[in-house]
Coordinates of C-alpha atoms in Angstrom, one line a residue:
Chain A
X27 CA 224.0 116.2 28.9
X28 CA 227.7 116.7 27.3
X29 CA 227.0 118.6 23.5
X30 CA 229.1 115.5 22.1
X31 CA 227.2 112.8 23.6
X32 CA 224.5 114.0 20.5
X33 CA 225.9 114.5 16.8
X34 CA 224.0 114.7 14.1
X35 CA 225.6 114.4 10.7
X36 CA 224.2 116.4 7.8
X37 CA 224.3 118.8 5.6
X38 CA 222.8 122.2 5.9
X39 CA 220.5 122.1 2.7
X40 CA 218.9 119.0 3.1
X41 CA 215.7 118.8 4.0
X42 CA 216.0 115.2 5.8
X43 CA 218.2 116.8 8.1
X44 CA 216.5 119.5 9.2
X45 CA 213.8 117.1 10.9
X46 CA 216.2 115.6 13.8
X47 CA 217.6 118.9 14.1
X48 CA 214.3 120.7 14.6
X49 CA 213.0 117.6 17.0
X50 CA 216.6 118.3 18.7
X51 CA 215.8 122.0 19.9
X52 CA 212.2 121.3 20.5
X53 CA 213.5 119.8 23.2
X54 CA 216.3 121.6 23.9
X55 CA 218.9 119.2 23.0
X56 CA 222.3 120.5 22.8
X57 CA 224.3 119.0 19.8
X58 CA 227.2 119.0 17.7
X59 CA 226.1 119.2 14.0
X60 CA 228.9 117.5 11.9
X61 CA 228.6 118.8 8.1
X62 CA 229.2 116.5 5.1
X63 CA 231.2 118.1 2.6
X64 CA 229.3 118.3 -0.7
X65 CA 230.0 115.4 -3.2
X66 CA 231.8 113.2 -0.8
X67 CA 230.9 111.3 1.9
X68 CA 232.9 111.2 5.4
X69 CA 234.6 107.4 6.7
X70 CA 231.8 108.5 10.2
X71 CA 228.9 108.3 7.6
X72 CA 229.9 105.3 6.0
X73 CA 230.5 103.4 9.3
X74 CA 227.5 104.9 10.8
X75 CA 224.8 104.3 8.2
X76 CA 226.7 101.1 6.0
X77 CA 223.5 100.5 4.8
X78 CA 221.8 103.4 3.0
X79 CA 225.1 105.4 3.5
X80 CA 223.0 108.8 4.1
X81 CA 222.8 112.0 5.7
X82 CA 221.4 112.7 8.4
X83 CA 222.3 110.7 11.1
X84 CA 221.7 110.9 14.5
X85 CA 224.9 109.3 16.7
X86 CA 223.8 109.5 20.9
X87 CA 226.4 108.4 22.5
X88 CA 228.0 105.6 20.2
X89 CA 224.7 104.4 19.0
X90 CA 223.7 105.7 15.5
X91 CA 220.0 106.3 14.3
X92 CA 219.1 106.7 10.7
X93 CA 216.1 107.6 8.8
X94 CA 215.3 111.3 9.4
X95 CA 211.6 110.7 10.6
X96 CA 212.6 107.6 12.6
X97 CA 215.3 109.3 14.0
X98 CA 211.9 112.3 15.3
X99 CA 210.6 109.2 17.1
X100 CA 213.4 108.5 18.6
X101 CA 214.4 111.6 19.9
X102 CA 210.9 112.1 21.3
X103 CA 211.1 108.9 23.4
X104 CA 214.0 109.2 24.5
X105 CA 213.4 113.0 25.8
X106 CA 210.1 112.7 27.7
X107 CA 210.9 115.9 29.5
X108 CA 210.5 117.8 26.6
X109 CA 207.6 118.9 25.1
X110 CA 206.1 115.9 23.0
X111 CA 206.3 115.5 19.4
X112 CA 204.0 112.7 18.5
X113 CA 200.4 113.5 20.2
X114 CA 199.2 110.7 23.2
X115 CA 196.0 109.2 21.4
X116 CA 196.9 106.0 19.3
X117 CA 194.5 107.5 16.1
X118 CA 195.7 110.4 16.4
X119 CA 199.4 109.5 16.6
X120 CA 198.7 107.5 13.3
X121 CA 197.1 110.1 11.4
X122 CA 200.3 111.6 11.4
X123 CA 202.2 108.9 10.7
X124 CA 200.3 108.8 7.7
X125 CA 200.6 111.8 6.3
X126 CA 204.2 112.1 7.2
X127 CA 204.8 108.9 5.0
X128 CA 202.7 110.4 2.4
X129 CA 204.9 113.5 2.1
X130 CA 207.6 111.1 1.9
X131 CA 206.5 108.7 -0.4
X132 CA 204.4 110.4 -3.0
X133 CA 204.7 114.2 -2.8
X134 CA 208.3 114.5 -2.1
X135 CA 209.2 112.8 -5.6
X136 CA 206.5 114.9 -7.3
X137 CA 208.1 118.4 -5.7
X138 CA 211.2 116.6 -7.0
X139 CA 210.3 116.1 -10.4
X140 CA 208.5 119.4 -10.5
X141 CA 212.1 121.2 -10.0
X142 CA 213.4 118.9 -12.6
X143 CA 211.5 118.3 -15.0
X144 CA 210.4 120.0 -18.9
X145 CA 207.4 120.5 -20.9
X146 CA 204.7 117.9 -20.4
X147 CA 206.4 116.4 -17.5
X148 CA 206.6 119.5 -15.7
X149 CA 202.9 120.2 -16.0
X150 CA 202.3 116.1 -14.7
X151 CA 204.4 116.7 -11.8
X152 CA 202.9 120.5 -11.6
X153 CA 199.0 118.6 -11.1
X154 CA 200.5 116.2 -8.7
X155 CA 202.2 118.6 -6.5
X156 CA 198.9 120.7 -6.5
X157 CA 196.9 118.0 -5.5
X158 CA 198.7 117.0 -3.0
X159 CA 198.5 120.1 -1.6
X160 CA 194.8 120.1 -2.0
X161 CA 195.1 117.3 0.3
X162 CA 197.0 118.4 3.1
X163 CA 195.0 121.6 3.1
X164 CA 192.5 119.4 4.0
X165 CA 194.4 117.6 6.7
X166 CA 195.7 120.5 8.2
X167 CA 191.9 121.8 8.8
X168 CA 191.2 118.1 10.4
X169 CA 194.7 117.9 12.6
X170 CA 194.9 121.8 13.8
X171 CA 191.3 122.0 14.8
X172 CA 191.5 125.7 14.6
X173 CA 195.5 125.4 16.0
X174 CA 198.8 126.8 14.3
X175 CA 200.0 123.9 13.5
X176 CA 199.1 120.2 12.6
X177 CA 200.3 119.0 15.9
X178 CA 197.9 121.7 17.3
X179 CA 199.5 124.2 19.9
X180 CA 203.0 122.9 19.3
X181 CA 204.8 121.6 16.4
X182 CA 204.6 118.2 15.5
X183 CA 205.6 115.1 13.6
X184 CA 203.9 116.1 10.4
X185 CA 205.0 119.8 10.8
X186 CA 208.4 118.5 11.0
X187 CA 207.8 116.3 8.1
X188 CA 206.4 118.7 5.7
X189 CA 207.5 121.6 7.1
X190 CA 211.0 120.4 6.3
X191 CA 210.1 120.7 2.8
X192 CA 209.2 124.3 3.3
X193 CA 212.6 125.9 2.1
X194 CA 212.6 124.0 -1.4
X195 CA 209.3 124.6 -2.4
X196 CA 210.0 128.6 -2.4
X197 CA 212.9 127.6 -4.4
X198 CA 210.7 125.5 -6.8
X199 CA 208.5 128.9 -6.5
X200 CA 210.7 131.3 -7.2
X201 CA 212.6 129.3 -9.9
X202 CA 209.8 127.7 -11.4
X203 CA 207.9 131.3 -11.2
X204 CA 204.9 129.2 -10.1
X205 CA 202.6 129.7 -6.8
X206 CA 201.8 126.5 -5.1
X207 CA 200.7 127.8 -1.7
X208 CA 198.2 130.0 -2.3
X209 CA 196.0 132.0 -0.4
X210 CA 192.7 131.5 -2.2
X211 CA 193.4 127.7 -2.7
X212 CA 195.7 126.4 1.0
X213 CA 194.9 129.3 3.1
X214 CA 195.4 127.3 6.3
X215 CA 198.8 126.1 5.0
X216 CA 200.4 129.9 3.9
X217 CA 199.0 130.7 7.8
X218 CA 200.8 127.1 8.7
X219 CA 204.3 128.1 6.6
X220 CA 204.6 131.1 8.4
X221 CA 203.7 129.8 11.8
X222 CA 206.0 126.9 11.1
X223 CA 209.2 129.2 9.9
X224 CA 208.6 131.4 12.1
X225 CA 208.7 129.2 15.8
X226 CA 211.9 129.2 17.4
X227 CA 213.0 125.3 16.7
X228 CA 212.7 126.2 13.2
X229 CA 214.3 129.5 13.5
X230 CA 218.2 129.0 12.9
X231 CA 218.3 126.2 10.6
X232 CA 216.1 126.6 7.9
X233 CA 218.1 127.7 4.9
X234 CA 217.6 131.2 3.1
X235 CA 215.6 130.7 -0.1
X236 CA 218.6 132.2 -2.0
X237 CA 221.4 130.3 -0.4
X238 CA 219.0 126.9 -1.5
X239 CA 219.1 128.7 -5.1
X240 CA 222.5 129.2 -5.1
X241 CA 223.1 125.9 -3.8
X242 CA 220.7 124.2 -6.4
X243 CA 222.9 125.4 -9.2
X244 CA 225.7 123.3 -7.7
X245 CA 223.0 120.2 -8.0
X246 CA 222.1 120.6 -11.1
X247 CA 225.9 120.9 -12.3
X248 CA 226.4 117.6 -10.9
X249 CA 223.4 116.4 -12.6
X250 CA 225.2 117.0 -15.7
X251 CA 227.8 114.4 -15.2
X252 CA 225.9 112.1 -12.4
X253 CA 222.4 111.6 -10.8
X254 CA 222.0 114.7 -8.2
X255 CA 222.7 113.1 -4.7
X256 CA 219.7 112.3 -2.8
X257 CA 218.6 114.4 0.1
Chain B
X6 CA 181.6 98.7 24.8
X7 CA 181.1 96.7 21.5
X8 CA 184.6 97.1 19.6
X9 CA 184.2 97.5 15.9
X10 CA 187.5 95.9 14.2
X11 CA 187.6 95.7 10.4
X12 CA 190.0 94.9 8.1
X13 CA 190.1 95.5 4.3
X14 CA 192.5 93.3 2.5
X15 CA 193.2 90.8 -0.3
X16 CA 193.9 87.1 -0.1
X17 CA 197.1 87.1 -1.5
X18 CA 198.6 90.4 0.0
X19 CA 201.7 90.4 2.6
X20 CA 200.5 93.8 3.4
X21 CA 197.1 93.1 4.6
X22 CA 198.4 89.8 6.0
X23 CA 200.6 91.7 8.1
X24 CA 197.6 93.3 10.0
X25 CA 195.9 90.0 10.3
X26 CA 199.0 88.6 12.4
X27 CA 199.1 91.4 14.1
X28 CA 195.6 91.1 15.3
X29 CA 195.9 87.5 15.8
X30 CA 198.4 87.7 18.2
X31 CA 196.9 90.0 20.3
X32 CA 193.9 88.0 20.4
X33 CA 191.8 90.5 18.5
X34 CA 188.3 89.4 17.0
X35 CA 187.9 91.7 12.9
X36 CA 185.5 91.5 10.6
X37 CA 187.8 90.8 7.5
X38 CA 186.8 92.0 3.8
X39 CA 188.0 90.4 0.9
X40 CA 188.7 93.6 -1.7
X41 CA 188.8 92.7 -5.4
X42 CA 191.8 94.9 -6.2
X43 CA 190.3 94.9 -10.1
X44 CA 187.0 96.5 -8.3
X45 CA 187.0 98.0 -5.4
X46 CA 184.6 98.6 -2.9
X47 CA 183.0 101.9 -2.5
X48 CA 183.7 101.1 1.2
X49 CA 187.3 100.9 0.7
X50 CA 187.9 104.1 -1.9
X51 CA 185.4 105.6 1.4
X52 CA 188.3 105.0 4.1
X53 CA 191.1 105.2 1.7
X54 CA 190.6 108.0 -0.2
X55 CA 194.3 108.8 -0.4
X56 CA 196.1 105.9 -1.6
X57 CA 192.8 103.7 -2.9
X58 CA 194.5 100.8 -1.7
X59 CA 194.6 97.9 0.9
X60 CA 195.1 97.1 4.0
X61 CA 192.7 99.5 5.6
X62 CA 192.0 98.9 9.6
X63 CA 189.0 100.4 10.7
X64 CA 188.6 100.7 14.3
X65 CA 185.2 101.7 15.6
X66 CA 184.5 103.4 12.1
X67 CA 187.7 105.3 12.4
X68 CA 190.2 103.9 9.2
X69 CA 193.7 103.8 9.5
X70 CA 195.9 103.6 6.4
X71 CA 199.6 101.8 5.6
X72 CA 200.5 98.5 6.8
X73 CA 203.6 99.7 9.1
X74 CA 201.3 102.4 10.5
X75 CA 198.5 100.0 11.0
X76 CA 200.9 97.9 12.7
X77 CA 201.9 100.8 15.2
X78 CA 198.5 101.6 15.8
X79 CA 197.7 98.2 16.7
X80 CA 200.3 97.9 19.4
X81 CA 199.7 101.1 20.7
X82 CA 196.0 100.4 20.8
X83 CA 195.8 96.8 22.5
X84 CA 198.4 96.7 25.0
X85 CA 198.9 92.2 25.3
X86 CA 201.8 90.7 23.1
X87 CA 203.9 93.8 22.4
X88 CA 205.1 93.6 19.2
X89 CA 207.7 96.3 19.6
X90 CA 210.3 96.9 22.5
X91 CA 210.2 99.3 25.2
X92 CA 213.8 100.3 24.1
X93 CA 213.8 103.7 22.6
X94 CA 217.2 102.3 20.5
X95 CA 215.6 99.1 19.9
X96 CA 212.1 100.9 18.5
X97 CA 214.4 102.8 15.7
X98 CA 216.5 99.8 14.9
X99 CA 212.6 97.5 14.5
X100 CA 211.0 100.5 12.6
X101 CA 214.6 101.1 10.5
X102 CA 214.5 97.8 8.7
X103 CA 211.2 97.2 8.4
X104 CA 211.3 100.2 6.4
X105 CA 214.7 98.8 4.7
X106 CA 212.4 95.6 3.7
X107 CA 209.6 97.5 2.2
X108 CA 211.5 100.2 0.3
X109 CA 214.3 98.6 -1.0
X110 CA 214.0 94.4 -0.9
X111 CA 210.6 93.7 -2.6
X112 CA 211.2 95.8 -5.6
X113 CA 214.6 94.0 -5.7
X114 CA 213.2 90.8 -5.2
X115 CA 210.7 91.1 -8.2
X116 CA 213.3 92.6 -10.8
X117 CA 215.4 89.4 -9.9
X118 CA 212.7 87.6 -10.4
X119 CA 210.2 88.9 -13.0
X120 CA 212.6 91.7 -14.2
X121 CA 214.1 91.6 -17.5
X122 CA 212.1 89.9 -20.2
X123 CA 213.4 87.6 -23.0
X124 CA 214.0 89.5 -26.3
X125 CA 215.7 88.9 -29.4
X126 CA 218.9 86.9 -29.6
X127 CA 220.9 90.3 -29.0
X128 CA 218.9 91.2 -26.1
X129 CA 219.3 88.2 -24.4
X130 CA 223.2 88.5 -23.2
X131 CA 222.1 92.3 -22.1
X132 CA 218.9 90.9 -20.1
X133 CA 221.3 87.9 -18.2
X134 CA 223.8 90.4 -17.0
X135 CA 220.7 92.5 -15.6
X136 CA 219.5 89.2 -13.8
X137 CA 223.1 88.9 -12.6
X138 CA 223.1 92.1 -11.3
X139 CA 219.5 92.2 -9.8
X140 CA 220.6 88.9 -8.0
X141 CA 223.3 90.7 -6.4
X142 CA 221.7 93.4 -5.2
X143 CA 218.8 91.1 -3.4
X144 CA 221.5 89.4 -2.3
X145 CA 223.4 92.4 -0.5
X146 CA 219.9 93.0 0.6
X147 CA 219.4 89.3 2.6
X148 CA 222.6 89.5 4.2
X149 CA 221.8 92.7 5.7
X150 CA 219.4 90.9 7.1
X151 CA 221.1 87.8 7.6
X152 CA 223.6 89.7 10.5
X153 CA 220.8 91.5 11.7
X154 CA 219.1 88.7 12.7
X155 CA 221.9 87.5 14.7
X156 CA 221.6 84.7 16.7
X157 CA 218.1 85.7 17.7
X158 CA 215.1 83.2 17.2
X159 CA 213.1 85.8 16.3
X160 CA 214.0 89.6 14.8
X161 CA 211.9 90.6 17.8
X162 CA 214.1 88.0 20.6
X163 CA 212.5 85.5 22.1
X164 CA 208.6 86.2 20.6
X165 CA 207.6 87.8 17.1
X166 CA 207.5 91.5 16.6
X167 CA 207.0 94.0 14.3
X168 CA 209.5 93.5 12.5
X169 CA 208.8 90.0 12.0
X170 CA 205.6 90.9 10.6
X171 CA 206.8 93.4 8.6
X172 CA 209.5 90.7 7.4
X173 CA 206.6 88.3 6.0
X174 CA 207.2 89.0 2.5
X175 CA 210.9 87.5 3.1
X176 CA 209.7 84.6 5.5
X177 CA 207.4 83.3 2.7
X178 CA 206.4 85.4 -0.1
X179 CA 209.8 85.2 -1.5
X180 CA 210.1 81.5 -1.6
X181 CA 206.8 81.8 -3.4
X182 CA 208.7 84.3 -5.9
X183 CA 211.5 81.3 -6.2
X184 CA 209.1 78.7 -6.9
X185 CA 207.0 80.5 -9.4
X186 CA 209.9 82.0 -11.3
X187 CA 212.1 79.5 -11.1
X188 CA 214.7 82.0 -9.5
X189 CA 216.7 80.6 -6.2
X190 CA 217.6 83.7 -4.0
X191 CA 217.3 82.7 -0.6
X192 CA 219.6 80.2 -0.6
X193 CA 220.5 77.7 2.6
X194 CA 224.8 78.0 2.0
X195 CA 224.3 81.7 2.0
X196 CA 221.6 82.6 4.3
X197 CA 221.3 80.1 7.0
X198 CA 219.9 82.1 9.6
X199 CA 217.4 83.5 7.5
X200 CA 216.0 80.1 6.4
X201 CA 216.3 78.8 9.9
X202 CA 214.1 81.7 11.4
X203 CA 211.3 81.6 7.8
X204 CA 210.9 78.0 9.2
X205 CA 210.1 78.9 12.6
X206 CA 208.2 82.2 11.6
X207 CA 206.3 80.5 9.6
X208 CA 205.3 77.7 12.3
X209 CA 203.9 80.5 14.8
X210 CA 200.4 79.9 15.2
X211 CA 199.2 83.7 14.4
X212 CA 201.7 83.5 11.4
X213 CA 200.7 80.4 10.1
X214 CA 197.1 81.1 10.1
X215 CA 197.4 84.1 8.0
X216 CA 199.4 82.4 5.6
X217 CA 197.9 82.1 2.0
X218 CA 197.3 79.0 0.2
X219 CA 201.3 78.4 -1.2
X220 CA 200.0 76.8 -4.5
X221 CA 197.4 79.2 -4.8
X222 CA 199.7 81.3 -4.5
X223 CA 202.4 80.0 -7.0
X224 CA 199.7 79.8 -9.7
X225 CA 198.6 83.6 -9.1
X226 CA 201.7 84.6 -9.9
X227 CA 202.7 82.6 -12.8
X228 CA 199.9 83.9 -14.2
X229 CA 200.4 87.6 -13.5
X230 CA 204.4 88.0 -14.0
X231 CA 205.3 84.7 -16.6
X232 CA 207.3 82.0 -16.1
X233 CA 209.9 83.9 -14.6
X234 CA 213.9 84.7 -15.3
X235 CA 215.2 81.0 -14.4
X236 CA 218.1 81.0 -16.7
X237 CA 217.6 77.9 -19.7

């Protein structure tokens, strides 16, 4: 297939982003990856994705996708020749579907407001982000069944989905000089993170923990004057 | 084999609802448990540990959690009736605004309706220009839905699908909202597609059986939210 029948338009931080382009090399998906410049947003994002008006975006062939983890399902039906990303069995399929949504939904904005927030707040959004964890340590042990990964063997749809997350929670870490994965307390997910950063899909696009630093200084400038865009 | 189906819901829920229609047009015989969302069940704080919260499907004891996600499972599961097309494109578009519907119209929908409260004489010129501009934005909302809907019968073509489901809380919750608070949003000169298709939506026989009482309804929440933001 041509590389410019597949574009995906993103940016190189954002965590949303990674998740098509992760999907994208699992199956070995050529693509052009077209980078929004930081603070504006291009006349192809706005007349690709009118409605949200978000990065990323996945354009195959003049038909645009949005929403990263409905843009992994895509790309894994559309590729059957791939490897799979979403596991056969129907319970199975929507156990992850669960737990991607609830690293969307709920643990995404408490990682959020853990990066952002003071005092009291902080230690809220610190218990929430903890427990969370506490609670995907617990699915990982159910989903792996003694596997790398939560989608067993092979990366996933929840390994995409939280491991996505993976390069802004060392930030948080190192920043926020606090340990959330832990070996005494998520043993199976610091084995998981390093599996997970470590497999070839993942490779070559998740940022450097110091670049994502450096980058969240720009953020919090903007934050200043304007609500930090949304990844 | 016996097949187990339960479902965990509450009467007045478009969320449990949604897996009821689901269910019912696939022809699917459940077990359904009425939760009292002031006290729930040990059963249901059992299979939804997570969230705490209904609709919970339970298939052959195994629970599954989140009304889109139950809806996925259930198409995936019993193969009659799709409720999603075989179109990879299609899929994303179905599963891309039923997402839009849950995360950014209900919200909308109640802050137009329910959202700013009456205050003081000084508060209340500040409160009508945030009804103003929460009408707007449910507005923007419908008509995204308005040319998405096309000149389809259905959001799913010909029969109802997902996204149909998924859009219960527009094909008749909301005029419940209206009438209730006293707040018109899904207006005919505006939205005439969208009307047109909430009247047959809500004349499909799986739909319509899984509809709640409308009064019943109306009174639950007047009770719960107020009278509403109807201007005087």
């Amino acid at each position: 297939m041509a590389k410019n029948d597949v574009k995906v338009l993103g940016a190189w931080p954002s965590t949303f982003v990674m998740r098509p382009r992760i999907a994208l090399n699992i199956k070995s998906v050529n693509y052009e990856f077209l980078e929004e410049t930081f603070g504006s947003k291009s006349e192809l994002l706005l007349q690709s994705n009118p409605v949200h008006k978000k990065i990323p975006v996945l354009i195959h062939g003049d038909k645009p996708i949005c929403e990263s983890m409905i843009i992994v399902e895509y790309i894994d039906e559309v590729w059957t020749s791939g490897p799979s990303i979403l596991p056969s069995d129907p319970y199975d399929r929507a156990i992850q579907r669960f737990w991607a949504a609830y690293v969307d939904e709920k643990w995404f904005a408490a990682m959020r407001g853990l990066r952002i927030a003071q005092g009291e707040e902080r230690k809220a959004f610190l218990d929430q982000v903890t427990e969370g964890l506490a609670l995907l340590e617990e699915a990982f042990g159910k989903c792996s069944k003694g596997k790398a990964f939560f989608g067993g063997d092979r990366i996933g749809l929840l390994d995409i989905a939280f491991g996505s997350l993976l390069g802004w929670l060392r930030v948080t870490e190192k920043v926020g000089k606090v340990k959330l994965l832990d070996e005494a307390k998520t043993p199976g997910l610091v084995k998981w993170a390093e599996s997970f950063c470590a497999d070839a899909a993942v490779k070559s696009i998740m940022p450097e923990t110091e670049k994502l630093i450096e980058f969240s200084k720009l953020l919090m400038a903007q934050m200043k004057g304007a609500p930090p865009p949304k990844n | 084999m016996a097949e187990e189906v339960l479902v965990f819901g509450a009467w007045g829920s478009p969320f449990s609802r949604r897996v009821e229609m689901a269910l019912k047009l696939k022809g699917i015989e459940y077990k359904y448990i009425e939760e009292d969302l002031t006290n729930k069940s040990p059963s249901l704080l059992k299979y939804n540990p997570v969230h705490k919260k209904i609709p919970v499907l339970v298939h052959n004891g195994k629970p599954v959690a989140e009304s889109l996600v139950i809806l996925e499972y259930i198409d995936e599961t019993w193969k009659d009736h799709p409720i999603l097309p075989k179109d990879p494109y299609e899929r994303a578009n179905a599963r891309f605004w039923a997402k839009f519907i849950d995360e950014k119209c209900l919200s909308a929908i109640f802050k137009a309706c329910w959202g700013a409260c009456w205050g003081e004489e000084k508060e209340h010129e500040k409160a009508e220009i945030e009804h103003e501009k929460a009408v707007k934005e449910v507005s923007e909302l419908l008509q995204f839905l308005e040319n998405e809907l096309k000149e389809k019968r259905y959001f799913g073509g010909e029969t109802v699908g997902l996204l149909d489901i998924a859009a219960n809380t527009i094909g008749y919750w909301l005029g419940v909202f209206e009438e209730a608070s006293g707040v018109e949003l899904l207006t005919r000169e505006k939205f005439s597609k969208l009307c047109n298709w909430a009247n047959e939506f809500v004349c499909v026989t799986a739909i319509k059986e899984n509809l709640p009482p409308r009064d019943k309804l109306i009174a639950y929440f007047r009770n719960r939210f107020g009278a509403g933001n109807a201007s005087k």
